PDB file of C-alpha atoms in Angstrom:
ATOM      1  CA  SER A   1      37.795 -86.171  -7.938  1.00  0.00           C
ATOM      2  CA  ALA A   2      40.234 -86.230  -5.027  1.00  0.00           C
ATOM      3  CA  VAL A   3      41.582 -83.131  -2.944  1.00  0.00           C
ATOM      4  CA  ILE A   4      45.424 -83.295  -3.114  1.00  0.00           C
ATOM      5  CA  SER A   5      47.772 -81.150  -0.954  1.00  0.00           C
ATOM      6  CA  GLN A   6      51.471 -80.824  -1.335  1.00  0.00           C
ATOM      7  CA  LYS A   7      53.993 -79.588   1.306  1.00  0.00           C
ATOM      8  CA  PRO A   8      55.968 -77.371   0.756  1.00  0.00           C
ATOM      9  CA  SER A   9      54.353 -75.262  -1.898  1.00  0.00           C
ATOM     10  CA  ARG A  10      57.778 -73.821  -2.723  1.00  0.00           C
ATOM     11  CA  ASP A  11      61.183 -73.727  -1.380  1.00  0.00           C
ATOM     12  CA  ILE A  12      64.699 -72.318  -2.119  1.00  0.00           C
ATOM     13  CA  CYS A  13      67.370 -74.911  -1.216  1.00  0.00           C
ATOM     14  CA  GLN A  14      71.279 -74.774  -1.231  1.00  0.00           C
ATOM     15  CA  ARG A  15      73.170 -77.006  -3.486  1.00  0.00           C
ATOM     16  CA  GLY A  16      74.091 -80.398  -2.020  1.00  0.00           C
ATOM     17  CA  THR A  17      71.140 -80.498   0.457  1.00  0.00           C
ATOM     18  CA  SER A  18      67.964 -82.857   0.150  1.00  0.00           C
ATOM     19  CA  LEU A  19      64.395 -81.699   0.323  1.00  0.00           C
ATOM     20  CA  THR A  20      61.324 -84.007   0.923  1.00  0.00           C
ATOM     21  CA  ILE A  21      58.213 -83.241  -0.513  1.00  0.00           C
ATOM     22  CA  GLN A  22      54.776 -84.474   0.971  1.00  0.00           C
ATOM     23  CA  CYS A  23      51.575 -85.374  -0.833  1.00  0.00           C
ATOM     24  CA  GLN A  24      48.325 -86.007   0.954  1.00  0.00           C
ATOM     25  CA  VAL A  25      45.098 -87.079  -0.434  1.00  0.00           C
ATOM     26  CA  ASP A  26      41.712 -86.832   1.275  1.00  0.00           C
ATOM     27  CA  SER A  27      40.508 -90.226   0.220  1.00  0.00           C
ATOM     28  CA  GLN A  28      42.188 -93.642  -0.443  1.00  0.00           C
ATOM     29  CA  VAL A  29      43.503 -93.958  -3.977  1.00  0.00           C
ATOM     30  CA  THR A  30      44.686 -96.889  -5.878  1.00  0.00           C
ATOM     31  CA  MET A  31      47.847 -95.241  -7.371  1.00  0.00           C
ATOM     32  CA  MET A  32      49.928 -92.307  -6.885  1.00  0.00           C
ATOM     33  CA  PHE A  33      52.587 -90.817  -9.129  1.00  0.00           C
ATOM     34  CA  TRP A  34      55.477 -88.190  -9.013  1.00  0.00           C
ATOM     35  CA  TYR A  35      56.182 -85.907 -11.929  1.00  0.00           C
ATOM     36  CA  ARG A  36      58.784 -83.239 -12.695  1.00  0.00           C
ATOM     37  CA  GLN A  37      58.221 -80.040 -14.715  1.00  0.00           C
ATOM     38  CA  GLN A  38      61.570 -78.372 -15.657  1.00  0.00           C
ATOM     39  CA  PRO A  39      61.215 -74.530 -16.573  1.00  0.00           C
ATOM     40  CA  GLY A  40      59.303 -73.910 -19.729  1.00  0.00           C
ATOM     41  CA  GLN A  41      58.933 -77.618 -20.208  1.00  0.00           C
ATOM     42  CA  SER A  42      56.163 -80.288 -20.040  1.00  0.00           C
ATOM     43  CA  LEU A  43      55.588 -82.792 -17.381  1.00  0.00           C
ATOM     44  CA  THR A  44      57.988 -86.038 -17.150  1.00  0.00           C
ATOM     45  CA  LEU A  45      56.908 -88.945 -14.952  1.00  0.00           C
ATOM     46  CA  ILE A  46      59.389 -89.659 -12.280  1.00  0.00           C
ATOM     47  CA  ALA A  47      57.977 -92.777 -10.720  1.00  0.00           C
ATOM     48  CA  THR A  48      54.869 -94.663  -9.673  1.00  0.00           C
ATOM     49  CA  ALA A  49      54.693 -94.708  -5.786  1.00  0.00           C
ATOM     50  CA  ASN A  50      53.635 -98.271  -4.692  1.00  0.00           C
ATOM     51  CA  GLN A  51      51.947 -98.644  -1.525  1.00  0.00           C
ATOM     52  CA  GLY A  52      54.055-101.127   0.807  1.00  0.00           C
ATOM     53  CA  SER A  53      56.886-101.784  -1.835  1.00  0.00           C
ATOM     54  CA  GLU A  54      59.524 -99.925  -3.667  1.00  0.00           C
ATOM     55  CA  ALA A  55      58.435 -97.411  -6.276  1.00  0.00           C
ATOM     56  CA  THR A  56      58.577 -97.799  -9.884  1.00  0.00           C
ATOM     57  CA  TYR A  57      61.166 -95.584 -11.589  1.00  0.00           C
ATOM     58  CA  GLU A  58      60.878 -94.290 -15.189  1.00  0.00           C
ATOM     59  CA  SER A  59      63.988 -94.318 -17.289  1.00  0.00           C
ATOM     60  CA  GLY A  60      66.554 -91.741 -16.389  1.00  0.00           C
ATOM     61  CA  PHE A  61      65.300 -91.522 -12.689  1.00  0.00           C
ATOM     62  CA  VAL A  62      66.949 -93.558  -9.918  1.00  0.00           C
ATOM     63  CA  ILE A  63      66.002 -94.233  -6.148  1.00  0.00           C
ATOM     64  CA  ASP A  64      69.129 -92.924  -4.870  1.00  0.00           C
ATOM     65  CA  LYS A  65      68.346 -89.410  -6.186  1.00  0.00           C
ATOM     66  CA  PHE A  66      64.675 -89.566  -5.926  1.00  0.00           C
ATOM     67  CA  PRO A  67      63.825 -91.865  -2.951  1.00  0.00           C
ATOM     68  CA  ILE A  68      59.904 -92.249  -2.631  1.00  0.00           C
ATOM     69  CA  SER A  69      57.866 -93.664   0.095  1.00  0.00           C
ATOM     70  CA  ARG A  70      54.355 -94.476   0.426  1.00  0.00           C
ATOM     71  CA  PRO A  71      53.266 -95.892   3.806  1.00  0.00           C
ATOM     72  CA  ASN A  72      49.543 -95.882   3.162  1.00  0.00           C
ATOM     73  CA  LEU A  73      46.862 -95.177   0.575  1.00  0.00           C
ATOM     74  CA  THR A  74      46.509 -91.527   1.269  1.00  0.00           C
ATOM     75  CA  PHE A  75      50.107 -90.347   1.566  1.00  0.00           C
ATOM     76  CA  SER A  76      53.464 -90.282  -0.201  1.00  0.00           C
ATOM     77  CA  THR A  77      56.774 -88.463  -0.122  1.00  0.00           C
ATOM     78  CA  LEU A  78      59.520 -87.760  -2.734  1.00  0.00           C
ATOM     79  CA  THR A  79      62.790 -86.772  -1.727  1.00  0.00           C
ATOM     80  CA  VAL A  80      65.073 -84.921  -3.949  1.00  0.00           C
ATOM     81  CA  SER A  81      68.730 -85.735  -2.804  1.00  0.00           C
ATOM     82  CA  ASN A  82      72.055 -84.038  -3.237  1.00  0.00           C
ATOM     83  CA  MET A  83      70.515 -81.175  -5.068  1.00  0.00           C
ATOM     84  CA  SER A  84      71.963 -79.205  -7.861  1.00  0.00           C
ATOM     85  CA  PRO A  85      70.619 -76.136  -9.816  1.00  0.00           C
ATOM     86  CA  GLU A  86      69.393 -78.679 -12.559  1.00  0.00           C
ATOM     87  CA  ASP A  87      66.962 -79.855 -10.138  1.00  0.00           C
ATOM     88  CA  SER A  88      65.231 -76.640 -10.044  1.00  0.00           C
ATOM     89  CA  SER A  89      61.594 -77.668 -11.318  1.00  0.00           C
ATOM     90  CA  ILE A  90      58.003 -78.022 -10.135  1.00  0.00           C
ATOM     91  CA  TYR A  91      57.361 -81.295  -8.686  1.00  0.00           C
ATOM     92  CA  LEU A  92      53.808 -82.667  -8.799  1.00  0.00           C
ATOM     93  CA  CYS A  93      52.158 -85.380  -7.408  1.00  0.00           C
ATOM     94  CA  SER A  94      49.082 -87.141  -8.982  1.00  0.00           C
ATOM     95  CA  VAL A  95      46.557 -89.723  -7.936  1.00  0.00           C
ATOM     96  CA  LEU A  96      44.553 -92.370  -9.665  1.00  0.00           C
ATOM     97  CA  THR A  97      40.987 -92.903  -8.404  1.00  0.00           C
ATOM     98  CA  GLY A  98      39.774 -96.437  -8.762  1.00  0.00           C
ATOM     99  CA  GLY A  99      36.380 -95.880 -10.344  1.00  0.00           C
ATOM    100  CA  ILE A 100      37.116 -93.498 -13.319  1.00  0.00           C
ATOM    101  CA  GLU A 101      40.770 -94.250 -13.767  1.00  0.00           C
ATOM    102  CA  THR A 102      41.648 -90.569 -14.225  1.00  0.00           C
ATOM    103  CA  GLN A 103      44.540 -88.846 -12.760  1.00  0.00           C
ATOM    104  CA  TYR A 104      44.113 -85.733 -10.758  1.00  0.00           C
ATOM    105  CA  PHE A 105      47.007 -83.524  -9.940  1.00  0.00           C
ATOM    106  CA  GLY A 106      48.233 -81.658  -6.748  1.00  0.00           C
ATOM    107  CA  PRO A 107      49.218 -78.003  -6.806  1.00  0.00           C
ATOM    108  CA  GLY A 108      52.810 -78.739  -7.266  1.00  0.00           C
ATOM    109  CA  THR A 109      55.958 -77.740  -5.100  1.00  0.00           C
ATOM    110  CA  ARG A 110      58.273 -75.131  -6.779  1.00  0.00           C
ATOM    111  CA  LEU A 111      61.904 -75.804  -5.865  1.00  0.00           C
ATOM    112  CA  LEU A 112      64.784 -73.622  -6.749  1.00  0.00           C
ATOM    113  CA  VAL A 113      68.290 -74.712  -5.979  1.00  0.00           C
ATOM    114  CA  LEU A 114      71.003 -72.175  -5.768  1.00  0.00           C
TER     115      LEU A 114
ATOM    116  CA  ASP B   1      57.898 -89.929 -26.798  1.00  0.00           C
ATOM    117  CA  ALA B   2      54.386 -88.519 -26.777  1.00  0.00           C
ATOM    118  CA  LYS B   3      51.898 -90.128 -29.101  1.00  0.00           C
ATOM    119  CA  THR B   4      50.198 -86.660 -29.783  1.00  0.00           C
ATOM    120  CA  THR B   5      50.942 -83.472 -31.889  1.00  0.00           C
ATOM    121  CA  GLN B   6      49.300 -80.268 -31.023  1.00  0.00           C
ATOM    122  CA  PRO B   7      49.893 -76.666 -32.187  1.00  0.00           C
ATOM    123  CA  THR B   8      52.459 -74.617 -30.146  1.00  0.00           C
ATOM    124  CA  SER B   9      49.945 -71.728 -29.544  1.00  0.00           C
ATOM    125  CA  MET B  10      46.617 -70.313 -30.441  1.00  0.00           C
ATOM    126  CA  ASP B  11      44.729 -67.171 -29.955  1.00  0.00           C
ATOM    127  CA  CYS B  12      41.049 -66.859 -29.146  1.00  0.00           C
ATOM    128  CA  ALA B  13      38.683 -63.964 -28.689  1.00  0.00           C
ATOM    129  CA  GLU B  14      36.795 -63.734 -25.297  1.00  0.00           C
ATOM    130  CA  GLY B  15      33.474 -65.003 -25.700  1.00  0.00           C
ATOM    131  CA  ARG B  16      34.126 -67.063 -28.831  1.00  0.00           C
ATOM    132  CA  ALA B  17      34.529 -70.791 -28.961  1.00  0.00           C
ATOM    133  CA  ALA B  18      38.003 -72.035 -28.664  1.00  0.00           C
ATOM    134  CA  ASN B  19      38.828 -75.097 -30.733  1.00  0.00           C
ATOM    135  CA  LEU B  20      42.091 -76.856 -29.962  1.00  0.00           C
ATOM    136  CA  PRO B  21      43.241 -79.783 -32.290  1.00  0.00           C
ATOM    137  CA  CYS B  22      45.239 -82.664 -31.594  1.00  0.00           C
ATOM    138  CA  ASN B  23      46.628 -85.325 -33.805  1.00  0.00           C
ATOM    139  CA  HIS B  24      46.954 -88.919 -32.597  1.00  0.00           C
ATOM    140  CA  SER B  25      47.363 -90.806 -35.742  1.00  0.00           C
ATOM    141  CA  THR B  26      49.130 -93.765 -34.031  1.00  0.00           C
ATOM    142  CA  ILE B  27      46.252 -94.234 -31.519  1.00  0.00           C
ATOM    143  CA  SER B  28      45.184 -97.788 -30.845  1.00  0.00           C
ATOM    144  CA  GLY B  29      41.816 -99.158 -30.395  1.00  0.00           C
ATOM    145  CA  ASN B  30      42.185 -99.608 -26.726  1.00  0.00           C
ATOM    146  CA  GLU B  31      43.338 -95.989 -26.014  1.00  0.00           C
ATOM    147  CA  TYR B  32      41.438 -93.146 -24.467  1.00  0.00           C
ATOM    148  CA  VAL B  33      42.027 -89.559 -25.432  1.00  0.00           C
ATOM    149  CA  TYR B  34      42.542 -87.350 -22.418  1.00  0.00           C
ATOM    150  CA  TRP B  35      42.584 -83.447 -22.132  1.00  0.00           C
ATOM    151  CA  TYR B  36      44.152 -81.465 -19.482  1.00  0.00           C
ATOM    152  CA  ARG B  37      44.989 -77.834 -18.893  1.00  0.00           C
ATOM    153  CA  GLN B  38      47.662 -76.100 -16.874  1.00  0.00           C
ATOM    154  CA  ILE B  39      46.920 -72.626 -15.728  1.00  0.00           C
ATOM    155  CA  HIS B  40      50.104 -70.577 -14.840  1.00  0.00           C
ATOM    156  CA  SER B  41      52.153 -73.511 -13.550  1.00  0.00           C
ATOM    157  CA  GLN B  42      49.431 -74.850 -11.208  1.00  0.00           C
ATOM    158  CA  GLY B  43      48.910 -78.539 -11.188  1.00  0.00           C
ATOM    159  CA  PRO B  44      47.269 -79.894 -14.439  1.00  0.00           C
ATOM    160  CA  GLN B  45      43.561 -79.792 -14.238  1.00  0.00           C
ATOM    161  CA  TYR B  46      41.364 -82.631 -15.866  1.00  0.00           C
ATOM    162  CA  ILE B  47      38.910 -81.513 -18.441  1.00  0.00           C
ATOM    163  CA  ILE B  48      37.492 -84.355 -20.298  1.00  0.00           C
ATOM    164  CA  HIS B  49      38.283 -87.896 -21.858  1.00  0.00           C
ATOM    165  CA  GLY B  50      36.786 -90.019 -24.552  1.00  0.00           C
ATOM    166  CA  LEU B  51      37.231 -93.318 -26.401  1.00  0.00           C
ATOM    167  CA  LYS B  52      35.121 -93.178 -29.468  1.00  0.00           C
ATOM    168  CA  ASN B  53      32.147 -90.989 -29.101  1.00  0.00           C
ATOM    169  CA  ASN B  54      31.949 -87.346 -28.700  1.00  0.00           C
ATOM    170  CA  GLU B  55      31.719 -86.244 -25.075  1.00  0.00           C
ATOM    171  CA  THR B  56      30.372 -83.194 -23.339  1.00  0.00           C
ATOM    172  CA  ASN B  57      30.761 -82.019 -19.725  1.00  0.00           C
ATOM    173  CA  GLU B  58      30.361 -78.670 -17.869  1.00  0.00           C
ATOM    174  CA  MET B  59      33.852 -77.520 -19.051  1.00  0.00           C
ATOM    175  CA  ALA B  60      34.022 -78.594 -22.664  1.00  0.00           C
ATOM    176  CA  SER B  61      33.252 -80.717 -25.535  1.00  0.00           C
ATOM    177  CA  LEU B  62      35.516 -83.467 -26.966  1.00  0.00           C
ATOM    178  CA  ILE B  63      34.941 -84.273 -30.802  1.00  0.00           C
ATOM    179  CA  ILE B  64      36.869 -87.432 -31.957  1.00  0.00           C
ATOM    180  CA  THR B  65      36.966 -88.186 -35.629  1.00  0.00           C
ATOM    181  CA  GLU B  66      35.455 -91.367 -36.821  1.00  0.00           C
ATOM    182  CA  ASP B  67      39.008 -92.921 -37.574  1.00  0.00           C
ATOM    183  CA  ARG B  68      40.084 -91.610 -34.077  1.00  0.00           C
ATOM    184  CA  LYS B  69      43.181 -90.227 -35.551  1.00  0.00           C
ATOM    185  CA  SER B  70      42.417 -86.589 -34.412  1.00  0.00           C
ATOM    186  CA  SER B  71      40.334 -84.790 -31.902  1.00  0.00           C
ATOM    187  CA  THR B  72      39.270 -81.260 -30.994  1.00  0.00           C
ATOM    188  CA  LEU B  73      38.667 -79.840 -27.713  1.00  0.00           C
ATOM    189  CA  ILE B  74      35.953 -77.103 -27.766  1.00  0.00           C
ATOM    190  CA  LEU B  75      35.503 -74.442 -24.958  1.00  0.00           C
ATOM    191  CA  PRO B  76      32.309 -73.123 -26.305  1.00  0.00           C
ATOM    192  CA  HIS B  77      32.589 -69.590 -24.703  1.00  0.00           C
ATOM    193  CA  ALA B  78      36.265 -68.840 -23.951  1.00  0.00           C
ATOM    194  CA  THR B  79      36.968 -66.405 -21.045  1.00  0.00           C
ATOM    195  CA  LEU B  80      40.195 -64.839 -19.771  1.00  0.00           C
ATOM    196  CA  ARG B  81      40.286 -67.366 -17.163  1.00  0.00           C
ATOM    197  CA  ASP B  82      40.771 -70.190 -19.837  1.00  0.00           C
ATOM    198  CA  THR B  83      44.195 -68.854 -20.713  1.00  0.00           C
ATOM    199  CA  ALA B  84      46.472 -71.795 -20.035  1.00  0.00           C
ATOM    200  CA  VAL B  85      48.366 -74.589 -21.645  1.00  0.00           C
ATOM    201  CA  TYR B  86      46.243 -77.511 -22.958  1.00  0.00           C
ATOM    202  CA  TYR B  87      47.452 -81.033 -23.137  1.00  0.00           C
ATOM    203  CA  CYS B  88      46.086 -83.895 -25.081  1.00  0.00           C
ATOM    204  CA  ILE B  89      47.170 -87.241 -23.974  1.00  0.00           C
ATOM    205  CA  VAL B  90      46.317 -90.889 -25.243  1.00  0.00           C
ATOM    206  CA  ARG B  91      46.396 -93.755 -22.595  1.00  0.00           C
ATOM    207  CA  PRO B  92      45.426 -97.341 -22.849  1.00  0.00           C
ATOM    208  CA  TYR B  93      42.327 -98.224 -20.794  1.00  0.00           C
ATOM    209  CA  THR B  94      43.671-101.717 -19.862  1.00  0.00           C
ATOM    210  CA  SER B  95      44.027-102.071 -16.054  1.00  0.00           C
ATOM    211  CA  GLY B  96      47.637-101.733 -15.165  1.00  0.00           C
ATOM    212  CA  THR B  97      48.680 -99.203 -17.900  1.00  0.00           C
ATOM    213  CA  TYR B  98      47.988 -95.851 -16.441  1.00  0.00           C
ATOM    214  CA  LYS B  99      51.097 -93.952 -17.477  1.00  0.00           C
ATOM    215  CA  TYR B 100      50.611 -90.495 -19.040  1.00  0.00           C
ATOM    216  CA  ILE B 101      53.137 -89.085 -21.543  1.00  0.00           C
ATOM    217  CA  PHE B 102      52.724 -85.467 -21.740  1.00  0.00           C
ATOM    218  CA  GLY B 103      53.595 -83.609 -25.142  1.00  0.00           C
ATOM    219  CA  THR B 104      54.467 -79.950 -25.486  1.00  0.00           C
ATOM    220  CA  GLY B 105      50.695 -78.873 -25.489  1.00  0.00           C
ATOM    221  CA  THR B 106      48.987 -75.843 -27.031  1.00  0.00           C
ATOM    222  CA  ARG B 107      49.345 -72.580 -25.228  1.00  0.00           C
ATOM    223  CA  LEU B 108      45.896 -70.872 -25.576  1.00  0.00           C
ATOM    224  CA  LYS B 109      45.721 -67.216 -24.889  1.00  0.00           C
ATOM    225  CA  VAL B 110      42.136 -65.847 -24.646  1.00  0.00           C
ATOM    226  CA  LEU B 111      42.174 -61.988 -25.706  1.00  0.00           C
ATOM    227  CA  ALA B 112      40.014 -59.390 -24.266  1.00  0.00           C
TER     228      ALA B 112
END
Protein backbone atom coordinates (compact mmCIF):
# COMPACT_ATOMS: atom_id res chain seq x y z
CA SER A 1 0.00 0.00 0.00
CA ALA A 2 0.94 3.68 -0.20
CA VAL A 3 1.16 6.31 2.52
CA ILE A 4 -1.03 9.25 1.57
CA SER A 5 -1.23 12.62 3.27
CA GLN A 6 -3.62 15.50 2.71
CA LYS A 7 -3.34 19.15 3.63
CA PRO A 8 -5.15 20.79 5.24
CA SER A 9 -6.84 18.15 7.38
CA ARG A 10 -9.73 20.53 7.99
CA ASP A 11 -10.69 24.13 7.31
CA ILE A 12 -13.49 26.60 7.82
CA CYS A 13 -13.93 28.97 4.91
CA GLN A 14 -16.11 31.89 3.98
CA ARG A 15 -18.61 31.84 1.17
CA GLY A 16 -17.15 32.97 -2.15
CA THR A 17 -13.55 32.06 -1.38
CA SER A 18 -11.48 29.17 -2.76
CA LEU A 19 -9.49 26.45 -1.04
CA THR A 20 -6.73 24.29 -2.48
CA ILE A 21 -6.30 20.81 -1.05
CA GLN A 22 -3.02 18.97 -1.47
CA CYS A 23 -2.50 15.22 -1.76
CA GLN A 24 0.99 13.74 -1.38
CA VAL A 25 1.96 10.09 -1.82
CA ASP A 26 5.16 8.51 -0.60
CA SER A 27 5.76 6.63 -3.85
CA GLN A 28 5.02 7.00 -7.54
CA VAL A 29 1.54 5.83 -8.42
CA THR A 30 -0.20 5.22 -11.70
CA MET A 31 -3.45 7.05 -11.02
CA MET A 32 -4.86 9.53 -8.53
CA PHE A 33 -8.51 10.33 -7.86
CA TRP A 34 -10.53 12.92 -5.96
CA TYR A 35 -13.78 12.11 -4.14
CA ARG A 36 -16.36 14.12 -2.25
CA GLN A 37 -18.35 12.86 0.71
CA GLN A 38 -21.20 15.11 1.71
CA PRO A 39 -22.49 14.95 5.30
CA GLY A 40 -24.09 11.58 6.01
CA GLN A 41 -23.57 10.40 2.45
CA SER A 42 -21.38 7.95 0.61
CA LEU A 43 -18.38 8.83 -1.54
CA THR A 44 -18.79 10.33 -5.00
CA LEU A 45 -15.97 10.45 -7.54
CA ILE A 46 -15.20 13.98 -8.69
CA ALA A 47 -12.44 13.33 -11.20
CA THR A 48 -9.36 11.37 -12.17
CA ALA A 49 -6.19 13.45 -11.90
CA ASN A 50 -4.06 12.80 -14.97
CA GLN A 51 -0.32 13.44 -14.84
CA GLY A 52 0.65 16.05 -17.37
CA SER A 53 -2.81 16.56 -18.82
CA GLU A 54 -6.27 17.80 -17.90
CA ALA A 55 -8.24 15.87 -15.32
CA THR A 56 -11.15 13.67 -16.35
CA TYR A 57 -14.33 14.84 -14.62
CA GLU A 58 -17.39 12.82 -13.72
CA SER A 59 -20.90 13.89 -14.61
CA GLY A 60 -21.98 16.81 -12.49
CA PHE A 61 -18.47 18.12 -11.80
CA VAL A 62 -16.74 20.80 -13.90
CA ILE A 63 -13.23 22.13 -14.14
CA ASP A 64 -14.19 25.71 -13.35
CA LYS A 65 -15.55 24.66 -9.96
CA PHE A 66 -13.00 21.94 -9.14
CA PRO A 67 -9.72 22.63 -10.95
CA ILE A 68 -7.21 19.82 -10.47
CA SER A 69 -3.50 19.67 -11.03
CA ARG A 70 -1.13 16.73 -11.08
CA PRO A 71 2.38 17.93 -11.86
CA ASN A 72 4.10 14.61 -11.11
CA LEU A 73 3.45 11.00 -10.08
CA THR A 74 3.31 11.68 -6.33
CA PHE A 75 1.34 14.93 -5.95
CA SER A 76 -2.03 16.41 -6.84
CA THR A 77 -4.16 19.37 -5.83
CA LEU A 78 -7.90 19.94 -5.86
CA THR A 79 -9.27 23.48 -5.64
CA VAL A 80 -12.81 24.12 -4.52
CA SER A 81 -13.67 27.46 -6.13
CA ASN A 82 -16.18 30.15 -5.22
CA MET A 83 -17.39 28.10 -2.30
CA SER A 84 -20.92 27.95 -0.95
CA PRO A 85 -22.25 26.13 2.13
CA GLU A 86 -23.29 23.26 -0.17
CA ASP A 87 -19.57 22.56 -0.70
CA SER A 88 -19.20 21.58 2.95
CA SER A 89 -17.95 18.02 2.67
CA ILE A 90 -15.03 15.70 3.22
CA TYR A 91 -12.73 15.68 0.21
CA LEU A 92 -10.61 12.59 -0.26
CA CYS A 93 -7.84 11.68 -2.61
CA SER A 94 -7.05 8.12 -3.53
CA VAL A 95 -4.27 6.45 -5.44
CA LEU A 96 -3.99 3.35 -7.55
CA THR A 97 -0.86 1.28 -7.22
CA GLY A 98 0.23 -0.34 -10.42
CA GLY A 99 0.71 -3.88 -9.25
CA ILE A 100 -2.41 -4.70 -7.29
CA GLU A 101 -4.68 -2.13 -8.95
CA THR A 102 -6.36 -1.39 -5.65
CA GLN A 103 -7.28 2.11 -4.56
CA TYR A 104 -5.92 3.45 -1.29
CA PHE A 105 -7.42 6.53 0.29
CA GLY A 106 -6.00 9.52 2.07
CA PRO A 107 -7.28 10.69 5.46
CA GLY A 108 -9.54 13.33 3.94
CA THR A 109 -9.96 17.09 4.26
CA ARG A 110 -12.99 18.29 6.21
CA LEU A 111 -14.32 21.51 4.77
CA LEU A 112 -16.96 23.70 6.34
CA VAL A 113 -18.18 26.69 4.37
CA LEU A 114 -20.00 29.43 6.25
CA ASP B 1 -25.76 3.93 -9.77
CA ALA B 2 -24.02 1.51 -7.44
CA LYS B 3 -24.09 -2.10 -8.58
CA THR B 4 -24.33 -3.46 -5.04
CA THR B 5 -26.96 -3.54 -2.31
CA GLN B 6 -26.19 -3.92 1.37
CA PRO B 7 -28.23 -3.81 4.57
CA THR B 8 -28.28 -0.35 6.06
CA SER B 9 -27.09 -1.40 9.49
CA MET B 10 -26.12 -4.40 11.60
CA ASP B 11 -25.14 -5.08 15.18
CA CYS B 12 -22.63 -7.67 16.36
CA ALA B 13 -21.52 -8.71 19.82
CA GLU B 14 -17.87 -8.18 20.62
CA GLY B 15 -15.85 -11.35 20.11
CA ARG B 16 -18.40 -12.89 17.78
CA ALA B 17 -18.10 -13.22 14.02
CA ALA B 18 -19.57 -10.37 11.98
CA ASN B 19 -21.06 -11.50 8.68
CA LEU B 20 -21.78 -8.65 6.28
CA PRO B 21 -23.73 -9.56 3.14
CA CYS B 22 -23.61 -7.87 -0.24
CA ASN B 23 -25.80 -8.45 -3.25
CA HIS B 24 -24.29 -7.88 -6.70
CA SER B 25 -26.69 -9.80 -8.90
CA THR B 26 -25.70 -7.94 -12.08
CA ILE B 27 -21.98 -8.60 -11.70
CA SER B 28 -20.10 -9.38 -14.88
CA GLY B 29 -17.53 -12.09 -15.34
CA ASN B 30 -14.69 -9.56 -15.43
CA GLU B 31 -15.58 -7.71 -12.24
CA TYR B 32 -13.87 -7.95 -8.89
CA VAL B 33 -15.65 -7.60 -5.55
CA TYR B 34 -13.88 -5.16 -3.22
CA TRP B 35 -14.57 -4.40 0.43
CA TYR B 36 -13.60 -1.22 2.26
CA ARG B 37 -14.53 0.23 5.62
CA GLN B 38 -14.71 3.79 6.86
CA ILE B 39 -14.23 4.47 10.53
CA HIS B 40 -15.75 7.70 11.81
CA SER B 41 -15.29 9.75 8.63
CA GLN B 42 -11.66 8.78 8.12
CA GLY B 43 -10.54 7.77 4.64
CA PRO B 44 -11.87 4.37 3.54
CA GLN B 45 -9.58 1.49 4.44
CA TYR B 46 -9.05 -1.38 2.01
CA ILE B 47 -9.99 -4.76 3.50
CA ILE B 48 -10.02 -7.45 0.85
CA HIS B 49 -11.03 -8.25 -2.71
CA GLY B 50 -11.79 -11.31 -4.82
CA LEU B 51 -12.92 -12.50 -8.21
CA LYS B 52 -14.25 -16.05 -7.97
CA ASN B 53 -12.56 -17.87 -5.13
CA ASN B 54 -12.92 -17.24 -1.43
CA GLU B 55 -10.18 -15.07 -0.01
CA THR B 56 -8.70 -14.61 3.44
CA ASN B 57 -6.20 -12.15 4.86
CA GLU B 58 -5.23 -10.90 8.28
CA MET B 59 -8.29 -8.69 8.50
CA ALA B 60 -11.16 -10.73 7.11
CA SER B 61 -12.49 -13.47 4.89
CA LEU B 62 -14.47 -12.98 1.71
CA ILE B 63 -16.93 -15.65 0.66
CA ILE B 64 -18.27 -15.34 -2.91
CA THR B 65 -21.16 -17.53 -3.99
CA GLU B 66 -20.64 -19.87 -6.90
CA ASP B 67 -22.86 -17.78 -9.18
CA ARG B 68 -20.99 -14.65 -7.95
CA LYS B 69 -24.25 -12.80 -7.39
CA SER B 70 -23.57 -12.21 -3.74
CA SER B 71 -20.76 -12.23 -1.23
CA THR B 72 -20.20 -12.09 2.52
CA LEU B 73 -17.43 -10.35 4.39
CA ILE B 74 -16.56 -12.12 7.61
CA LEU B 75 -14.77 -10.48 10.52
CA PRO B 76 -13.99 -13.57 12.59
CA HIS B 77 -13.74 -11.97 16.03
CA ALA B 78 -15.26 -8.51 15.98
CA THR B 79 -13.88 -5.87 18.33
CA LEU B 80 -15.19 -2.44 19.25
CA ARG B 81 -12.65 -0.96 16.82
CA ASP B 82 -14.42 -2.72 13.95
CA THR B 83 -17.39 -0.38 14.34
CA ALA B 84 -17.51 1.34 10.94
CA VAL B 85 -19.38 1.68 7.66
CA TYR B 86 -18.51 -1.21 5.36
CA TYR B 87 -18.68 -0.75 1.59
CA CYS B 88 -18.94 -3.49 -1.01
CA ILE B 89 -17.88 -2.40 -4.51
CA VAL B 90 -17.67 -4.20 -7.84
CA ARG B 91 -15.10 -3.07 -10.36
CA PRO B 92 -13.95 -4.40 -13.72
CA TYR B 93 -10.41 -5.74 -13.72
CA THR B 94 -9.78 -4.61 -17.27
CA SER B 95 -6.94 -2.15 -17.36
CA GLY B 96 -8.20 1.38 -17.78
CA THR B 97 -11.46 0.90 -15.87
CA TYR B 98 -10.61 1.75 -12.29
CA LYS B 99 -13.68 3.70 -11.29
CA TYR B 100 -15.29 2.84 -7.96
CA ILE B 101 -18.99 3.49 -7.46
CA PHE B 102 -19.78 3.53 -3.77
CA GLY B 103 -23.18 2.47 -2.49
CA THR B 104 -24.59 3.42 0.88
CA GLY B 105 -22.74 0.67 2.77
CA THR B 106 -23.59 -1.17 5.98
CA ARG B 107 -23.12 0.58 9.30
CA LEU B 108 -21.75 -2.12 11.62
CA LYS B 109 -21.94 -1.50 15.33
CA VAL B 110 -19.99 -3.84 17.57
CA LEU B 111 -21.54 -4.05 21.01
CA ALA B 112 -19.62 -4.63 24.24
